[in-house]
JSON list of C-alpha atoms in Angstrom, two decimals:
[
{"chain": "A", "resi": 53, "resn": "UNK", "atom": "CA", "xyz": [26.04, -203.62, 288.96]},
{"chain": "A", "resi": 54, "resn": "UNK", "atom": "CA", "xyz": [26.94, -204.87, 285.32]},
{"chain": "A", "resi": 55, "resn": "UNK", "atom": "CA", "xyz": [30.21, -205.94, 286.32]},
{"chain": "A", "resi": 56, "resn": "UNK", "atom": "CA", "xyz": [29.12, -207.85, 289.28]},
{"chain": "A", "resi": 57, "resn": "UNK", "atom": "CA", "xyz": [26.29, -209.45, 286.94]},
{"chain": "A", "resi": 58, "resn": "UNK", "atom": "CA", "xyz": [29.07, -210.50, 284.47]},
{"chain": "A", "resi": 59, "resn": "UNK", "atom": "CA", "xyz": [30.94, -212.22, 287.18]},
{"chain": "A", "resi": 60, "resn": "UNK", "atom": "CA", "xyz": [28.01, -214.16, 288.63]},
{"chain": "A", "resi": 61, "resn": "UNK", "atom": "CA", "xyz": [27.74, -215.24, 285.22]},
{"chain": "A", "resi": 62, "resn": "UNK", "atom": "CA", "xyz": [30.77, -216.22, 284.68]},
{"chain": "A", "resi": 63, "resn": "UNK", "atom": "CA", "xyz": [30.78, -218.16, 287.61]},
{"chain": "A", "resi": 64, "resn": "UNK", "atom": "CA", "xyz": [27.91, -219.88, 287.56]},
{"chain": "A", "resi": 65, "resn": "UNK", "atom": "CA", "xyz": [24.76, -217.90, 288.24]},
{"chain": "A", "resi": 66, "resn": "UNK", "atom": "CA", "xyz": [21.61, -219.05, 285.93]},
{"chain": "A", "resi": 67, "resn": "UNK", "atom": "CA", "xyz": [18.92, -217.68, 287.25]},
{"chain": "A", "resi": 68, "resn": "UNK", "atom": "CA", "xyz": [18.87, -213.86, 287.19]},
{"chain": "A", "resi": 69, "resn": "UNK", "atom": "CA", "xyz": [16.09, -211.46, 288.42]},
{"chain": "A", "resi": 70, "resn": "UNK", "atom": "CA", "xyz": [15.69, -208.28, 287.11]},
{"chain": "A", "resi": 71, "resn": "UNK", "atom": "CA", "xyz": [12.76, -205.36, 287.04]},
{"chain": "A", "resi": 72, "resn": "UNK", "atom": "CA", "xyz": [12.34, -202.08, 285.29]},
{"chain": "A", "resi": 73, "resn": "UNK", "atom": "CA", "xyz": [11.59, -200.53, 289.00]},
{"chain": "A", "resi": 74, "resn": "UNK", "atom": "CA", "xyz": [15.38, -201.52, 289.71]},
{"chain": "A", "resi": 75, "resn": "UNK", "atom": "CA", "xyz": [16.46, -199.23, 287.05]},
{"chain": "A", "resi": 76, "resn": "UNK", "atom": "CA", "xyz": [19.28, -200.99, 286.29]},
{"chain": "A", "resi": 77, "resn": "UNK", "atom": "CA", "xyz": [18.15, -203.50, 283.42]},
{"chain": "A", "resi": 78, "resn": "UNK", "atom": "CA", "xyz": [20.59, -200.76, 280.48]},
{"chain": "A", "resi": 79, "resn": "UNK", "atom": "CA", "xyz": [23.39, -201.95, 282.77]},
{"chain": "A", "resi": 80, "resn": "UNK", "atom": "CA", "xyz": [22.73, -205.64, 283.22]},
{"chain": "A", "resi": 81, "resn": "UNK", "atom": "CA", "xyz": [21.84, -205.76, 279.19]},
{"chain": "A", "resi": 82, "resn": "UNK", "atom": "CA", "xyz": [25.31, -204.29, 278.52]},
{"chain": "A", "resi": 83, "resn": "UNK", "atom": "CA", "xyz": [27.04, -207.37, 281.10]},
{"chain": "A", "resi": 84, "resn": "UNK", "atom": "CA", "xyz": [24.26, -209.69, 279.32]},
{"chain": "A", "resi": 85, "resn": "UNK", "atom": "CA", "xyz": [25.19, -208.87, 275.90]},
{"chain": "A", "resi": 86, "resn": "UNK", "atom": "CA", "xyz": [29.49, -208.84, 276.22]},
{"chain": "A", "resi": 87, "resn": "UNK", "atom": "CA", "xyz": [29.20, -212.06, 278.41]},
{"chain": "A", "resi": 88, "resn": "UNK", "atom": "CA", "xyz": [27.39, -213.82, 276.11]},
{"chain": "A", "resi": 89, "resn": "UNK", "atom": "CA", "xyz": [28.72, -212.92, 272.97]},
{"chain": "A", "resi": 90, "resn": "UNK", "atom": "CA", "xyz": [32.12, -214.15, 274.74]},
{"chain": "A", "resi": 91, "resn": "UNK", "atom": "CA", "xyz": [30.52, -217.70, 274.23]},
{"chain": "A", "resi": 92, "resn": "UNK", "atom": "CA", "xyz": [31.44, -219.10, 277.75]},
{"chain": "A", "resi": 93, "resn": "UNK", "atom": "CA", "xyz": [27.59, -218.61, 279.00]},
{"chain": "A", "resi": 94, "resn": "UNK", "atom": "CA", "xyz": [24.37, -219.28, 276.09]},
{"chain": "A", "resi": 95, "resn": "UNK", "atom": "CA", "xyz": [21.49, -217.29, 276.64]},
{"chain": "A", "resi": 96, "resn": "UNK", "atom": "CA", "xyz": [19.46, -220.50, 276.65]},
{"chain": "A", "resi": 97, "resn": "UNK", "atom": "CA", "xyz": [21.51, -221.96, 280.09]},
{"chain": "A", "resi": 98, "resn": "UNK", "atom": "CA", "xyz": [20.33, -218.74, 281.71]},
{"chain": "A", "resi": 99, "resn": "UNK", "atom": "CA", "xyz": [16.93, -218.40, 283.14]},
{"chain": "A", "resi": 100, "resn": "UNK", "atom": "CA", "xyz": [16.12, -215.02, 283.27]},
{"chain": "A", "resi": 101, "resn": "UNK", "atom": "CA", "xyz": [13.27, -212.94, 285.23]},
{"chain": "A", "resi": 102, "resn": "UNK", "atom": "CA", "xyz": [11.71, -209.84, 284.81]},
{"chain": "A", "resi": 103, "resn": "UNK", "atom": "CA", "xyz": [8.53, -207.67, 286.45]},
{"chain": "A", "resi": 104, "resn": "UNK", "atom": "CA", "xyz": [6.04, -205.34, 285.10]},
{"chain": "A", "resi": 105, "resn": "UNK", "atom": "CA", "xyz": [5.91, -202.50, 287.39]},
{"chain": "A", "resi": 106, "resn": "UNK", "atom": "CA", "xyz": [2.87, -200.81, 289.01]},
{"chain": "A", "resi": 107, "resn": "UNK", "atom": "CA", "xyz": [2.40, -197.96, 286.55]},
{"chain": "A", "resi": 108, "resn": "UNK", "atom": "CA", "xyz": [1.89, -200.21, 283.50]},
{"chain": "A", "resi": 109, "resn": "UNK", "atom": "CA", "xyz": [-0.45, -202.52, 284.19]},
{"chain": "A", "resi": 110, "resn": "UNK", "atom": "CA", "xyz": [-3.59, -201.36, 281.26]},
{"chain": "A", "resi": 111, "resn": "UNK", "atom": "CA", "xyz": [-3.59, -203.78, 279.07]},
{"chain": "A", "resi": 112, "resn": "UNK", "atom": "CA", "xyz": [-2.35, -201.36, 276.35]},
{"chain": "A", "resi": 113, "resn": "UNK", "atom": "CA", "xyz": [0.50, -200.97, 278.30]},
{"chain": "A", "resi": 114, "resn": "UNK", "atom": "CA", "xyz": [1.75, -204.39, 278.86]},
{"chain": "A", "resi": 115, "resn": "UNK", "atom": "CA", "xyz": [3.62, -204.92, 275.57]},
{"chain": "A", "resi": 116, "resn": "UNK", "atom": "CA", "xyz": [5.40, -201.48, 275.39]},
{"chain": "A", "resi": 117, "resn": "UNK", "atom": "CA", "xyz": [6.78, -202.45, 279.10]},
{"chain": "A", "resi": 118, "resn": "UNK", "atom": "CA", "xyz": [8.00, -205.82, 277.77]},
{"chain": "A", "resi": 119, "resn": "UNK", "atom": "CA", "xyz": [9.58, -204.67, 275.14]},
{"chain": "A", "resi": 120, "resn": "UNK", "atom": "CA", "xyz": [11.54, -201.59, 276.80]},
{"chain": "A", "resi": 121, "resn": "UNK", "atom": "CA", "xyz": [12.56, -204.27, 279.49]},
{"chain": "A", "resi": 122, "resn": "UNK", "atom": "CA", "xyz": [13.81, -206.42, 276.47]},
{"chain": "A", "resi": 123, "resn": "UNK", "atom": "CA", "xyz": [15.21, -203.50, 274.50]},
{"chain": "A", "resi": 124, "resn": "UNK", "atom": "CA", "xyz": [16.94, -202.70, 277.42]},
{"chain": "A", "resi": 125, "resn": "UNK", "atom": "CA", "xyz": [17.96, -206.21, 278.45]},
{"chain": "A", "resi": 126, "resn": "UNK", "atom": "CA", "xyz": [19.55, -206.54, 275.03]},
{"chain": "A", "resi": 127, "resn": "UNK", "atom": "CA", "xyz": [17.51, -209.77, 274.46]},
{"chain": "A", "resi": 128, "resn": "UNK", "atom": "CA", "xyz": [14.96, -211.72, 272.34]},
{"chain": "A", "resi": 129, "resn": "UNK", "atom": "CA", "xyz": [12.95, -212.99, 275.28]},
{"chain": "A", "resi": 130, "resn": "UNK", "atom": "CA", "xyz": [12.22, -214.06, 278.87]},
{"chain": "A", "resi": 131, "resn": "UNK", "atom": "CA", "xyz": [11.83, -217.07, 280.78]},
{"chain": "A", "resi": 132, "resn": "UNK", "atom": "CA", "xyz": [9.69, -215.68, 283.00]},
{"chain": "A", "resi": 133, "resn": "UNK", "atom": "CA", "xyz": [7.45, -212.10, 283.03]},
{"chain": "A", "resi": 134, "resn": "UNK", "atom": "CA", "xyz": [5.88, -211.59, 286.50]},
{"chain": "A", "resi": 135, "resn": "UNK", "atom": "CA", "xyz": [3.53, -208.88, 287.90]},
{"chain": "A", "resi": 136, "resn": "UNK", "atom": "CA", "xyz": [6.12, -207.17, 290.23]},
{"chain": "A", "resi": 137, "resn": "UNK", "atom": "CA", "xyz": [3.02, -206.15, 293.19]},
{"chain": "A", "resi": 138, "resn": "UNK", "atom": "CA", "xyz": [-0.30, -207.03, 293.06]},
{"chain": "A", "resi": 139, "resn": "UNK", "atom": "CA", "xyz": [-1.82, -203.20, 292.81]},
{"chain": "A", "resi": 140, "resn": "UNK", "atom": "CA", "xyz": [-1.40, -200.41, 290.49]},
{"chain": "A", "resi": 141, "resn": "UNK", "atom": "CA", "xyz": [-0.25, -197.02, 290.02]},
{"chain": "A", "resi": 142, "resn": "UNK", "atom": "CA", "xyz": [-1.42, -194.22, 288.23]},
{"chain": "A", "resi": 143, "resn": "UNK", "atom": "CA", "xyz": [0.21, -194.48, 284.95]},
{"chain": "A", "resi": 144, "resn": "UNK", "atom": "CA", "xyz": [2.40, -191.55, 283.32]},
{"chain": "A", "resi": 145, "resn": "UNK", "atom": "CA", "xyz": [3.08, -190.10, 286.73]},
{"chain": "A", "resi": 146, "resn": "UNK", "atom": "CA", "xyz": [6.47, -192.04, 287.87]},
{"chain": "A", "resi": 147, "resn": "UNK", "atom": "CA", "xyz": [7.28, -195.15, 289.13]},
{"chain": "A", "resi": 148, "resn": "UNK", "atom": "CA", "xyz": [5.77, -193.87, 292.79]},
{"chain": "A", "resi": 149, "resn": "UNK", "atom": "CA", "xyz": [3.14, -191.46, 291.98]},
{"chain": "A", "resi": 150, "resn": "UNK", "atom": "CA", "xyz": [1.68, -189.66, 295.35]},
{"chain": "A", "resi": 151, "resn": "UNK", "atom": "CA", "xyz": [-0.37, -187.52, 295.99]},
{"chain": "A", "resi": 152, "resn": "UNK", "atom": "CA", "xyz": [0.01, -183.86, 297.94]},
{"chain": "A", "resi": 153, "resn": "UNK", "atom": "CA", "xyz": [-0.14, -185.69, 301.35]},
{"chain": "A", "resi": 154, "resn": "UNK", "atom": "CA", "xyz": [2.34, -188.57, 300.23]},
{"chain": "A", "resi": 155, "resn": "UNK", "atom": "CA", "xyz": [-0.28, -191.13, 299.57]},
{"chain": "A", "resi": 156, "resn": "UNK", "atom": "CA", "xyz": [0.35, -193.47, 296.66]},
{"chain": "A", "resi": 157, "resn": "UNK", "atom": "CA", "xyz": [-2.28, -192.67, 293.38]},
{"chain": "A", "resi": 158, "resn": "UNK", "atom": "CA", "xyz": [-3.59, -196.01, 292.77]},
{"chain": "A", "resi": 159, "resn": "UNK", "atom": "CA", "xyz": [-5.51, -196.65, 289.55]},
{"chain": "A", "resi": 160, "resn": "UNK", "atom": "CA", "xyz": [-8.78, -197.73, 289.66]},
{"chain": "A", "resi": 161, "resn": "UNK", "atom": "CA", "xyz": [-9.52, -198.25, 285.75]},
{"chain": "A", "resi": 162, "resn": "UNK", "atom": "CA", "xyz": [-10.46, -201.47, 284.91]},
{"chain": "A", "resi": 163, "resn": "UNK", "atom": "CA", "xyz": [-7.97, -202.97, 282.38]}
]
């Protein structure tokens, strides 16, 4: 994945969606960070998209998933932060937390 980032990059790609649920963001901040320090591609020509996923969605939760998905982006912000689906998941319990007959846990805490 990083090395097919870092050559959409290079050739012209500037708008890139990521989200932590992909599990790849480690990988595309490695490709991020050697493409840009190369100096062909700024950071600032790039528009770049990321999701909050399901399971973190109290509001105490909110910032630690931004800044893991910017840790692991290997950058200082985003252009755009979006609510990957519009329900959510027990937190703590995985990124697909079910219960015994294979039914999602949805949280029902007000945040």
């Amino acid at each position: 994945v990083g090395a097919a980032f870092e050559h959409a990059l290079r050739n012209g790609y500037r708008h890139i969606d990521c989200a932590m649920v992909y599990q790849n963001e480690e990988e595309i901040g490695k490709a991020f960070n050697k493409v840009f320090t190369e100096g062909k591609v700024k950071r600032e020509d790039v528009f770049i998209t990321s999701k909050l996923w399901n399971s973190y969605k109290r509001a105490e939760e909110v910032p630690k998933a931004c800044e893991k998905t910017l840790k692991d982006l290997q950058l200082d912000y985003l252009d755009l932060y979006l609510i990957h689906w519009p329900i959510t998941f027990i937190p703590g319990e995985g990124l697909f937390p079910t219960d015994a007959d294979g039914k999602f846990k949805f949280d029902d805490k007000k945040t």
